[in-house]
Amino acid sequence: MKPISFKLGSFLGKTALATAALGFFLAAGAPAAKANDWDDCNRRVSYTEWRYHEAVEHSGPYSREARHWAHERHEA
């Protein structure tokens, strides 16, 4: 009967590699949510509204700039 050959170095190397890969995938998961997402959204909406009103004031409500900022305001 032949003894079972067991290579300790190979086993430890594969285990270390698997552990490192698992740690990488856990650490590279979804980024943490920011607390200021709502503020960023409000700032973007306020900016586009301001730009729309400025374009209407300077170029008229049917100008190309006013239509552009109306679209951007809608998207925000």
Phi, psi and omega in degrees: 000136184269133177289148179286124181273130184230119180260108184295319181297318180295317180296315180294324179295316180292322178295317179296320179294318179295320179294318179295319179295318178297317178298320179296314181293326178288321181285333183266022181289200181296139179292155180293145179290143179271147179282341185259018179300319181295319178296320178297320179295313180297323179294319179295318179294316179298319180296315181292325176295318179297315180296323178297312181295323176295318180295320178295318181295320184273324189241351181100159186289342182251016181283166179296319180296318180295320178294322179298311183287334173295320177294316179297321178297318178297319179293324181289000000 
